Each structure stands twice: as C-alpha cells, then as structure tokens.
Coordinates of C-alpha atoms in Angstrom, one line a residue:
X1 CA 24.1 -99.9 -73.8
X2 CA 24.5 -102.3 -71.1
X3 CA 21.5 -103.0 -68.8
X4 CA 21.8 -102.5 -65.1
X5 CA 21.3 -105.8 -63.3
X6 CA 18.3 -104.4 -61.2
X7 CA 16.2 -101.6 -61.3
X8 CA 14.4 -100.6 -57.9
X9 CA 11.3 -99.0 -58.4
X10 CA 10.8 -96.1 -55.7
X11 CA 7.8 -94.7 -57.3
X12 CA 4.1 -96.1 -57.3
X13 CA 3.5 -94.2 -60.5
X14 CA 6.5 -96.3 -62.1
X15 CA 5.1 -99.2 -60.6
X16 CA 1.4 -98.8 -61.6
X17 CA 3.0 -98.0 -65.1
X18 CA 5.0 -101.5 -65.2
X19 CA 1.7 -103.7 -63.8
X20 CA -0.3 -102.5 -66.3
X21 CA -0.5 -105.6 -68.8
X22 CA 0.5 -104.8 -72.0
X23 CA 3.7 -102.1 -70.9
X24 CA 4.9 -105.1 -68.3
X25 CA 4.8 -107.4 -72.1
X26 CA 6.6 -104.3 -73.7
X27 CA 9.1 -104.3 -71.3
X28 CA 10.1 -108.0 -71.3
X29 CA 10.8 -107.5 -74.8
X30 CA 12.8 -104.4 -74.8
X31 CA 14.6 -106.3 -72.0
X32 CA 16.1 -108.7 -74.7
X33 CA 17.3 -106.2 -77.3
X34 CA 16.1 -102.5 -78.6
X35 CA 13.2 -102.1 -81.0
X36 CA 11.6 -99.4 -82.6
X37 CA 8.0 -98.9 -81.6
X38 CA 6.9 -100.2 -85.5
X39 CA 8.9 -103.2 -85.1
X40 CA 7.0 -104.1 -81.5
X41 CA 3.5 -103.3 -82.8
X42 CA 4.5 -105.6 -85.4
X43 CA 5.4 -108.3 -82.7
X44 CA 2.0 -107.5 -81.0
X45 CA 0.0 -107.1 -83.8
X46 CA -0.9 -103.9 -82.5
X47 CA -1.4 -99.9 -83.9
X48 CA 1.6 -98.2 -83.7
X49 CA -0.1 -95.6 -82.1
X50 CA -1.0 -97.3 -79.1
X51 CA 1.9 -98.9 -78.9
X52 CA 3.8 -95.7 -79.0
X53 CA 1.5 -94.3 -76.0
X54 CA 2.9 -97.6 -73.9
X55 CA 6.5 -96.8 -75.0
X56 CA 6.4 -92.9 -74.1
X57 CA 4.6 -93.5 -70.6
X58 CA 7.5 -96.1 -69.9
X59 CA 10.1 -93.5 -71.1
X60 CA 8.4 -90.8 -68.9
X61 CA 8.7 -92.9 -65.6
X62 CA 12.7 -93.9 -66.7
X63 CA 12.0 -97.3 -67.2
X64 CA 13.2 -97.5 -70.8
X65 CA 15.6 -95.4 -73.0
X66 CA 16.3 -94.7 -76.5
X67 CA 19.6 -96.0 -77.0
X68 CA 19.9 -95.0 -80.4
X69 CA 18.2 -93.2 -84.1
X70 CA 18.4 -94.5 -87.7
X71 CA 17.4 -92.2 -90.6
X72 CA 15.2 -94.6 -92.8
X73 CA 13.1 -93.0 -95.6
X74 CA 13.5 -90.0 -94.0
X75 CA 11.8 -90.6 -91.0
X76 CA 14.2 -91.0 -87.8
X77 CA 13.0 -93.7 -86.1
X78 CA 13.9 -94.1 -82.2
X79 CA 15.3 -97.4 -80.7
X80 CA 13.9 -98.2 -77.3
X81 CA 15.6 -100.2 -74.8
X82 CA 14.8 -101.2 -70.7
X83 CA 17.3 -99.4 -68.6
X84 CA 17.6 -103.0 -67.0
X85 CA 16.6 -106.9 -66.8
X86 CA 14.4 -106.9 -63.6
X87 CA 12.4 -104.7 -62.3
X88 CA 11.8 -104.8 -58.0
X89 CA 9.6 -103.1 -56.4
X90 CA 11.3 -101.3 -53.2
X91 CA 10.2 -102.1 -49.4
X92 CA 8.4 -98.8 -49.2
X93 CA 6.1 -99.8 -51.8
X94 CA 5.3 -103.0 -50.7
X95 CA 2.1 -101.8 -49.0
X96 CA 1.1 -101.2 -52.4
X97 CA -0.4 -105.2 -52.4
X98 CA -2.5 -104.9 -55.5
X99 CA -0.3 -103.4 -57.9
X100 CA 2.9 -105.2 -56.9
X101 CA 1.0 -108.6 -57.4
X102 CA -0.1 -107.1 -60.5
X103 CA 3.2 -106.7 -61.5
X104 CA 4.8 -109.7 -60.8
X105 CA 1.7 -112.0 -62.2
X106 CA 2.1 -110.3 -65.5
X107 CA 5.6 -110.8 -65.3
X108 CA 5.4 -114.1 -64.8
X109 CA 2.7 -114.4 -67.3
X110 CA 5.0 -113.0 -70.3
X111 CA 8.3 -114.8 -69.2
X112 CA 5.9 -118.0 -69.5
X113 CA 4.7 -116.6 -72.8
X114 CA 8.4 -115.8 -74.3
X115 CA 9.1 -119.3 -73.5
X116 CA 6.6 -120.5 -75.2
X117 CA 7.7 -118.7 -78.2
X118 CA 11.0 -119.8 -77.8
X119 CA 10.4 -122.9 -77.8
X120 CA 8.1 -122.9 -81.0
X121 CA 11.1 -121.2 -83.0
X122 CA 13.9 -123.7 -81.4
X123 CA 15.9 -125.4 -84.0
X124 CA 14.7 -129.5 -84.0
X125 CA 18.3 -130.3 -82.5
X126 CA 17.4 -128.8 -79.4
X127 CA 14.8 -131.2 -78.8
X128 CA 16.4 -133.8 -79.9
X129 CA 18.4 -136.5 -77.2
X130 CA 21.8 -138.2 -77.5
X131 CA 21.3 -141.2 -75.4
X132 CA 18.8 -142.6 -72.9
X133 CA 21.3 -141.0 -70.3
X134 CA 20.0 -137.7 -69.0
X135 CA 23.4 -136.6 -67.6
X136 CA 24.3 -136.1 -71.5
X137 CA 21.1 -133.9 -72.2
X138 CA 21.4 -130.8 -73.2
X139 CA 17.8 -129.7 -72.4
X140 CA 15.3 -129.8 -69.7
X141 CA 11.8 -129.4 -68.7
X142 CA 10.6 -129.8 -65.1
X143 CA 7.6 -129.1 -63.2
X144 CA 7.8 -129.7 -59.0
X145 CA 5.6 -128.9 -56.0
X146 CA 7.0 -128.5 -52.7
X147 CA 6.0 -128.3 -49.6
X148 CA 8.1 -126.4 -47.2
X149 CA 8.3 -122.9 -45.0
X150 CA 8.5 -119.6 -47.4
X151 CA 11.9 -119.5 -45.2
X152 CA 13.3 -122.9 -46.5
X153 CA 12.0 -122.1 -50.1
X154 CA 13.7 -118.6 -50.1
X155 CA 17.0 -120.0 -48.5
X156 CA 16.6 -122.5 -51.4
X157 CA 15.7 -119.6 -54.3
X158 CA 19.0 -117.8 -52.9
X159 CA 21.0 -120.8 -53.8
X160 CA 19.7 -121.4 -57.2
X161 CA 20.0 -117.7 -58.3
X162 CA 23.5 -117.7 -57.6
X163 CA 24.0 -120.6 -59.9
X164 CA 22.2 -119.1 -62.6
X165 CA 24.4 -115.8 -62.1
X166 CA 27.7 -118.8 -61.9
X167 CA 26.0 -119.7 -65.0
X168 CA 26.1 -116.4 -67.0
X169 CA 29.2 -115.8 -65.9
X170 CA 30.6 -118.6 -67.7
X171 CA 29.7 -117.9 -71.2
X172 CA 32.3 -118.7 -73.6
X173 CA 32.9 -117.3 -77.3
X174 CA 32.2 -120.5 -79.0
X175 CA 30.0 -123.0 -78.1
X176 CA 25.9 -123.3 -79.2
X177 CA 23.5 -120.7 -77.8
X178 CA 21.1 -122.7 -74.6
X179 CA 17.7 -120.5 -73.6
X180 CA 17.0 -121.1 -69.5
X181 CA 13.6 -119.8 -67.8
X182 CA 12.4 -120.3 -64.4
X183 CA 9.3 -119.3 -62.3
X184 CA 8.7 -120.1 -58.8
X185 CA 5.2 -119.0 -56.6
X186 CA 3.4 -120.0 -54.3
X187 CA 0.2 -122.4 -55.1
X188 CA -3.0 -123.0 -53.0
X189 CA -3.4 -127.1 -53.4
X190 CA -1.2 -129.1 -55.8
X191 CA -2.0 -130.4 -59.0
X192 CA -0.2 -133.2 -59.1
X193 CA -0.9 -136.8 -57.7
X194 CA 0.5 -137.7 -54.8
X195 CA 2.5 -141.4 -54.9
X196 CA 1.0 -144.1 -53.5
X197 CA 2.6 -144.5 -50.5
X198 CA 2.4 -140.8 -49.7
X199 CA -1.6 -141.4 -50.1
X200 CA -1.8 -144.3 -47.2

C-alpha cells in the first residue's frame, strides 16, 4: 500500500482522535511500516487490549487501514497501516486552538522520541567521522535559534521542505540507508548564550 503524501483532516472528531497522546504515538509508528496490534503493545509495553481500543478508534475515523491478514496459529491477525505520512489539520478547523496544538506537540514529541530511538540502535559507523573536514561527514546534529518574522521563517520552511522532498526523490538502489528528522516551532526566550559581541 503506498501512503498518500498528506492527509487533511476535515473532521474535529478525527482530529480530537489523532491529539490524543498515545493514538498520535500509534500513528507515527504505523506511519513507518504495518504492525499488528500485538506487535505495537509490544513496542509500547502496553495490553493488547488497550492498544487494540487506540487502533480501532483510529480505523473508525479513516486514519489507518488494514492492509493485510496472516493466519498464524489459527488466529488471523490484522496488519494496520496510516493511510498516510502527515496528518494537517484543514483551515476550517483551525479554530479548534487546543486540540490542533495538541496535535502537533505530540507530534513533535514522538518524532523527537523515534529519533531518539534511532539513534540508540544506529550502527557505530554512523557516528563515526572520516576526517576533521565536515564537508565529508555523513551525519549531522544541529540545534539554532532565530530570530526573524513568522513570514521570513515560513518563506524559509518552504525552501527547506522542497529540499527534503529533492532529497527523497533521489534515492538510489544501492548506496547505505541515512535517517533525517527535523522540528521547527516557535520558542518564547532562547536558551542559548548569546556571543559576546552580540551582548555589548
């Protein structure tokens, strides 16, 4: 099953559904590959049970499928997948404040978290460097504060997405397997120092 690109969520149901914590966690998940709903209560160390609850409110509101069955033991057991890899919230919801920052904190919350893990289970090449040269890294780790209009930083946003979407449309069938994750948002005060001269 391929995913669509984009979902856009027209219902406030389906959105309450995806800002609730643990579904928006089950989601990101079933975003990367299908699972069965014994394999992701293994992943969250979770009861089945309630882990099946999450997965049939998310099939009832469309926002995941089963995309296939596999006879094992004689139980069938039912493969979920998202029916894409984002999730937006359409301009008639948007009045909806609470539960579309609900969504998207939680979202951010678990991308953070599945990079975490990512990291954790990275092979020790991939943190390893081949020269004091960063042009000849292949890895990277940044953290930046801005400060700029939410016009500049959106014009900018546009400009970066469409390098990650150059970027995934040059994948190649050889080569080694690189893991990319970004977050963006809006802070109240920075955390980091400012440089000396910036301070006088």
């Amino acid at each position: 099953m391929k995913l669509q690109p984009v979902y856009i969520i027209e219902d406030l149901e389906q959105l309450k559904t995806v800002s609730d914590p643990l579904r928006a966690k089950v989601l990101l998940y079933l975003i990367e590959k299908a699972y069965t709903g014994q394999q992701l209560a293994k992943l969250l160390g979770m009861a089945r049970a309630k882990v099946h609850y999450h997965l049939n409110e998310l099939e009832k509101h469309s926002l995941i499928s089963v995309v296939r069955t596999e006879l094992k033991n004689g139980i069938v057991q039912k493969f979920y997948r998202a029916v894409a890899r984002g999730f937006v919230p359409s301009e008639a919801l948007l009045p909806y404040v609470s539960e579309v920052e609900n969504y998207y904190r939680e979202t951010t919350l678990n991308v953070l978290g599945r990079a975490r893990l990512r990291a954790i289970a990275a092979p020790e090449e991939a943190f390893q460097i081949p020269s004091s040269d960063r042009a000849l890294w292949h890895r990277m780790s940044t953290q930046l504060e801005v400060k700029m209009s939410r016009e500049k930083f959106a014009e900018w946003l546009s400009k970066f997405r469409a390098l990650i979407f150059e970027l995934d449309g040059q994948q190649e069938e050889t080569g080694e397997w690189f893991y990319l994750t970004t977050v963006g948002f809006q802070i109240n005060e920075p955390s980091f120092a400012m440089d000396e001269e910036e301070e006088r």
